[in-house]
Amino acid sequence: MDRFEAMTVFVAIAEAGSLSAAARKLEQPLATVSRKLTLLEAQLKTRLIARSTRRLELTDAGRDYLEASRQILEQVADAERAAAGAYARPHGRLVISAPVVFGRLHLLPLIVEFLREFPDVDVRLIQADRVVNLLEEHVDLALRIGELADSGLVATKVGEIRRVCCASPAYLAAYGRPSAPADLARHACISFEGLMSASRWVFPAETVEIRSRLAVTTAEAAIAAAEQGLGVARVLSYQVADAVQAGRLERLLPEHEPAPVPVSLIYPGQGRLPMKCRAFLDYAAPRLRERLQGQASAESAA
């Protein structure tokens, strides 16, 4: 059996978590995938995956072989892209991920403009309020909000975002305006679980135990509940910029806000960057900086 083919099958099994899922991904019969794994282990004279009735688990040798296989497959793909001209002009499918609200408000308009400028590029935009693993989910570029962990990713900073508390005028009229973070312990709170704990909110000088009348998994749900007067929500400044400007929400405790967090475009650092990625970075980064700087100026003037 061809060793390159064997690596491809093994990586698919490891990433999919089961033989059947890998077979569907590879569009091969389950028996074929199982046979190729058995042949690979026989060639290597070691067990790569510990099989049980419930799940597959990589052995120590399997984890090492998976890392090496990914590197080799990426090098081969890189060489094929170079030979096919992927580095000569922007073309092909570009996969981008971004948080839900940021993607809709800031990234999607730029993607539409970018696609008009580059007719040979297609884009898939993944909007999710979670940390997307670029390598495992085959994402070319991601918009990440927050400090970045030390990794093999390359980051291009495009701005900063603040974490803010807000509530509707109706709620504040009924229950009063908090003057310090400690006052939030006496208020109904709305927690966005993708951003913070549902039981305590951390401020620069103190941590406040809060009661979450509602905990949600998207910022849009938290904002909608706050606009309906349920309580105090804590989200990112760009997420409520329109609602604050329109008067549907009021920003609270600005002097107690944590330091702003960076907004970055990130991508894997291995190998050459395809032209489709470089073209989008060059196009989007300066425009995102301009948009975020304009929003920060509007917030300061408010």
Coordinates of C-alpha atoms in Angstrom, one line a residue:
M1 CA 0.0 0.0 0.0
D2 CA 1.2 3.5 -0.9
R3 CA 2.6 5.2 2.3
F4 CA 1.2 8.6 1.4
E5 CA -2.3 7.0 0.9
A6 CA -1.9 5.3 4.3
M7 CA -1.1 8.5 6.0
T8 CA -4.1 10.2 4.5
V9 CA -6.4 7.4 5.8
F10 CA -4.8 7.4 9.2
V11 CA -5.1 11.2 9.6
A12 CA -8.7 11.0 8.6
I13 CA -9.4 8.3 11.2
A14 CA -7.7 10.2 13.9
E15 CA -9.4 13.5 13.1
A16 CA -12.9 11.9 12.6
G17 CA -12.7 9.9 15.8
S18 CA -14.0 6.7 14.2
L19 CA -13.5 4.4 11.3
S20 CA -17.1 4.9 10.0
A21 CA -16.8 8.7 10.1
A22 CA -13.4 8.5 8.3
A23 CA -15.0 6.3 5.7
R24 CA -17.7 8.8 5.0
K25 CA -15.2 11.6 4.9
L26 CA -12.9 9.7 2.4
E27 CA -15.9 8.3 0.5
Q28 CA -14.5 4.8 0.9
P29 CA -16.1 1.6 2.2
L30 CA -15.7 1.0 5.9
A31 CA -14.0 -2.3 5.2
T32 CA -11.5 -0.6 3.0
V33 CA -10.6 2.0 5.6
S34 CA -10.2 -0.7 8.3
R35 CA -8.0 -2.8 6.0
K36 CA -5.7 0.1 5.2
L37 CA -5.3 0.9 8.9
T38 CA -4.4 -2.7 9.6
L39 CA -1.9 -2.8 6.7
L40 CA -0.3 0.4 7.9
E41 CA 0.1 -0.9 11.4
A42 CA 1.6 -4.1 10.0
Q43 CA 4.1 -2.1 7.9
L44 CA 5.1 0.0 10.9
K45 CA 5.1 -3.0 13.2
T46 CA 3.3 -1.0 15.9
R47 CA -0.3 -0.3 17.1
L48 CA -1.3 3.3 16.2
I49 CA -4.9 3.2 17.5
A50 CA -6.3 1.3 20.5
R51 CA -9.7 0.0 19.4
S52 CA -12.7 -0.6 21.7
T53 CA -16.4 -1.1 21.2
R54 CA -17.1 2.5 22.2
R55 CA -14.3 4.6 20.8
L56 CA -10.9 4.8 19.2
E57 CA -7.9 6.2 21.0
L58 CA -4.4 7.0 19.7
T59 CA -1.5 5.2 21.3
D60 CA 1.7 7.1 22.1
A61 CA 3.1 5.9 18.8
G62 CA -0.1 6.9 17.1
R63 CA 0.1 10.5 18.4
D64 CA 3.7 10.8 17.2
Y65 CA 2.8 9.4 13.8
L66 CA -0.2 11.7 13.5
E67 CA 1.9 14.8 14.0
A68 CA 4.5 13.6 11.6
S69 CA 1.9 12.6 9.0
R70 CA 0.2 16.0 9.2
Q71 CA 3.5 17.8 8.5
I72 CA 4.3 15.5 5.6
L73 CA 0.8 15.8 4.1
E74 CA 0.9 19.6 4.4
Q75 CA 4.3 19.7 2.7
V76 CA 3.0 17.6 -0.1
A77 CA -0.1 19.8 -0.4
D78 CA 2.1 22.9 -0.3
A79 CA 4.2 21.6 -3.2
E80 CA 1.2 20.7 -5.2
R81 CA -0.3 24.2 -4.7
A82 CA 2.9 25.7 -5.8
A83 CA 3.1 23.6 -8.9
A84 CA -0.6 24.4 -9.7
G85 CA 0.0 28.1 -9.4
A86 CA -1.7 28.7 -6.1
Y87 CA 1.1 31.2 -5.3
A88 CA 0.9 32.9 -8.6
R89 CA -2.5 34.5 -8.4
P90 CA -5.4 34.6 -5.9
H91 CA -7.8 31.8 -6.7
G92 CA -9.5 28.8 -5.0
R93 CA -11.7 28.4 -1.9
L94 CA -10.9 30.4 1.2
V95 CA -12.2 29.3 4.5
I96 CA -12.5 32.0 7.2
S97 CA -13.9 31.9 10.7
A98 CA -15.2 34.7 12.9
P99 CA -17.4 35.3 16.0
V100 CA -21.1 35.6 15.0
V101 CA -21.7 39.3 15.6
F102 CA -18.3 40.5 14.5
G103 CA -18.6 38.4 11.3
R104 CA -22.0 39.9 10.4
L105 CA -21.1 43.5 11.3
H106 CA -17.5 43.9 10.2
L107 CA -16.2 40.9 8.3
L108 CA -19.0 40.0 6.0
P109 CA -19.2 43.5 4.3
L110 CA -15.4 43.2 3.6
I111 CA -15.8 39.7 2.2
V112 CA -18.5 40.8 -0.2
E113 CA -16.2 43.7 -1.4
F114 CA -13.2 41.3 -1.6
L115 CA -15.2 38.8 -3.7
R116 CA -16.0 41.5 -6.2
E117 CA -12.3 42.4 -6.5
F118 CA -11.2 38.8 -6.8
P119 CA -13.6 36.8 -9.0
D120 CA -11.5 33.6 -8.9
V121 CA -11.7 33.3 -5.1
D122 CA -14.7 31.7 -3.3
V123 CA -15.2 32.1 0.4
R124 CA -16.8 30.0 3.1
L125 CA -17.4 32.0 6.3
I126 CA -17.8 30.0 9.5
Q127 CA -19.5 32.2 12.2
A128 CA -19.2 30.7 15.6
D129 CA -18.7 32.1 19.2
R130 CA -16.0 29.5 20.0
V131 CA -12.3 29.0 19.4
V132 CA -12.0 27.3 16.1
N133 CA -9.0 24.9 15.6
L134 CA -7.7 26.0 12.2
L135 CA -5.8 22.9 11.4
E136 CA -8.4 20.4 12.5
E137 CA -11.3 22.3 10.8
H138 CA -9.3 23.2 7.7
V139 CA -9.7 26.9 8.2
D140 CA -7.3 29.2 6.3
L141 CA -7.8 32.4 8.3
A142 CA -9.6 33.3 11.5
L143 CA -10.7 36.5 13.2
R144 CA -9.8 36.1 16.9
I145 CA -10.8 38.4 19.8
G146 CA -8.6 38.2 22.9
E147 CA -5.1 37.4 23.9
L148 CA -3.5 34.7 21.8
A149 CA -1.9 31.6 23.3
D150 CA 1.6 30.8 22.3
S151 CA 1.2 28.5 19.2
G152 CA 2.3 28.0 15.7
L153 CA -0.2 30.6 14.5
V154 CA 0.7 34.0 13.0
A155 CA -1.3 37.0 14.1
T156 CA -1.9 40.4 12.4
K157 CA -3.5 42.8 14.9
V158 CA -6.3 44.9 13.4
G159 CA -7.6 46.7 16.5
E160 CA -8.9 46.4 20.1
I161 CA -12.3 45.8 21.7
R162 CA -13.6 46.6 25.2
R163 CA -15.8 44.5 27.4
V164 CA -18.8 46.5 28.5
C165 CA -21.8 46.3 30.8
C166 CA -25.1 47.7 29.5
A167 CA -28.9 47.7 30.2
S168 CA -32.0 49.2 28.8
P169 CA -33.3 52.6 29.9
A170 CA -36.5 50.9 31.1
Y171 CA -34.6 48.5 33.3
L172 CA -32.5 51.3 34.8
A173 CA -35.6 53.4 35.5
A174 CA -37.1 50.5 37.4
Y175 CA -34.1 49.1 39.3
G176 CA -31.6 51.9 39.3
R177 CA -28.1 52.4 37.8
P178 CA -25.1 50.6 39.4
S179 CA -22.4 53.0 40.4
A180 CA -19.8 50.4 41.2
P181 CA -19.2 46.7 40.1
A182 CA -20.2 45.5 43.6
D183 CA -23.7 46.9 42.9
L184 CA -24.2 44.2 40.2
A185 CA -24.7 41.7 43.0
R186 CA -28.1 43.2 43.6
H187 CA -29.1 43.3 39.9
A188 CA -30.5 40.8 37.5
C189 CA -27.7 39.8 35.1
I190 CA -27.5 38.3 31.7
S191 CA -24.4 36.2 31.0
F192 CA -22.9 35.4 27.6
E193 CA -21.2 32.0 28.3
G194 CA -18.8 32.4 25.4
L195 CA -17.3 35.4 27.2
M196 CA -17.4 34.9 30.9
S197 CA -18.7 32.9 33.9
A198 CA -22.4 32.9 34.7
S199 CA -21.7 33.3 38.4
R200 CA -19.0 35.9 38.7
W201 CA -17.8 38.8 36.7
V202 CA -14.2 39.9 36.9
F203 CA -13.3 43.7 36.9
P204 CA -9.8 45.2 37.2
A205 CA -10.1 45.8 41.0
E206 CA -12.5 43.1 42.1
T207 CA -14.5 40.0 41.3
V208 CA -18.3 40.3 41.8
E209 CA -20.6 37.3 42.5
I210 CA -23.7 37.8 40.3
R211 CA -27.0 36.2 39.7
S212 CA -27.6 35.3 36.1
R213 CA -31.3 35.4 35.5
L214 CA -30.4 34.3 32.0
A215 CA -27.3 32.6 30.6
V216 CA -27.0 32.3 26.8
T217 CA -24.5 31.0 24.3
T218 CA -24.6 33.9 21.8
A219 CA -24.0 37.6 22.2
E220 CA -27.0 38.4 20.1
A221 CA -29.3 36.6 22.6
A222 CA -27.8 38.4 25.5
I223 CA -28.2 41.8 23.8
A224 CA -31.8 41.0 22.8
A225 CA -32.7 40.1 26.4
A226 CA -31.1 43.3 27.7
E227 CA -33.0 45.4 25.1
Q228 CA -36.2 43.8 26.4
G229 CA -35.4 45.0 30.0
L230 CA -34.5 41.7 31.6
G231 CA -31.3 43.0 33.3
V232 CA -27.6 44.0 32.9
A233 CA -25.7 42.3 30.1
R234 CA -21.9 42.1 29.7
V235 CA -20.7 41.8 26.1
L236 CA -18.1 43.3 23.8
S237 CA -18.3 46.9 22.8
Y238 CA -18.7 46.3 19.1
Q239 CA -21.6 44.0 19.7
V240 CA -23.8 46.7 21.3
A241 CA -22.5 49.8 19.4
D242 CA -25.7 50.1 17.3
A243 CA -28.0 49.5 20.3
V244 CA -26.2 52.1 22.4
Q245 CA -26.1 54.7 19.6
A246 CA -29.8 54.1 19.0
G247 CA -30.6 54.5 22.7
R248 CA -32.0 51.0 23.2
L249 CA -29.2 50.3 25.6
E250 CA -27.0 52.4 27.9
R251 CA -23.4 51.7 28.7
L252 CA -22.7 51.2 32.4
L253 CA -19.6 51.5 34.6
P254 CA -17.2 52.7 31.9
E255 CA -14.6 53.7 34.5
H256 CA -14.4 50.1 35.7
E257 CA -14.0 48.4 32.3
P258 CA -11.1 46.1 31.9
A259 CA -8.3 46.9 29.5
P260 CA -9.2 46.4 25.8
V261 CA -8.4 43.1 24.2
P262 CA -6.7 42.7 20.8
V263 CA -8.5 41.8 17.6
S264 CA -6.3 39.8 15.2
L265 CA -6.4 38.0 11.9
I266 CA -4.6 34.7 12.4
Y267 CA -3.4 31.9 10.2
P268 CA -1.1 28.8 10.4
G269 CA 2.5 29.6 10.3
Q270 CA 3.7 26.5 8.5
G271 CA 4.7 26.7 4.8
R272 CA 4.2 29.4 2.3
L273 CA 1.0 31.5 2.5
P274 CA -1.2 30.9 -0.6
M275 CA -2.0 34.0 -2.6
K276 CA -5.7 33.8 -1.8
C277 CA -4.8 34.2 1.9
R278 CA -2.2 36.9 1.3
A279 CA -4.7 38.8 -0.9
F280 CA -7.4 38.7 1.8
L281 CA -5.0 39.8 4.5
D282 CA -3.7 42.7 2.5
Y283 CA -7.3 43.7 1.6
A284 CA -9.1 43.2 4.9
A285 CA -6.5 44.2 7.6
P286 CA -6.3 47.9 6.8
R287 CA -10.0 48.2 6.3
L288 CA -10.7 46.4 9.6
R289 CA -8.3 48.8 11.4
E290 CA -10.1 51.7 9.9
R291 CA -13.5 50.4 10.9
L292 CA -12.4 49.6 14.5
Q293 CA -10.7 52.9 15.0
G294 CA -13.8 54.7 13.8
Q295 CA -15.9 52.7 16.2
A296 CA -13.5 53.4 19.1
S297 CA -13.6 57.2 18.3
A298 CA -17.4 57.1 18.3
E299 CA -17.5 55.3 21.7
S300 CA -15.1 57.9 23.2
A301 CA -17.2 60.8 21.9
A302 CA -20.4 59.2 23.3

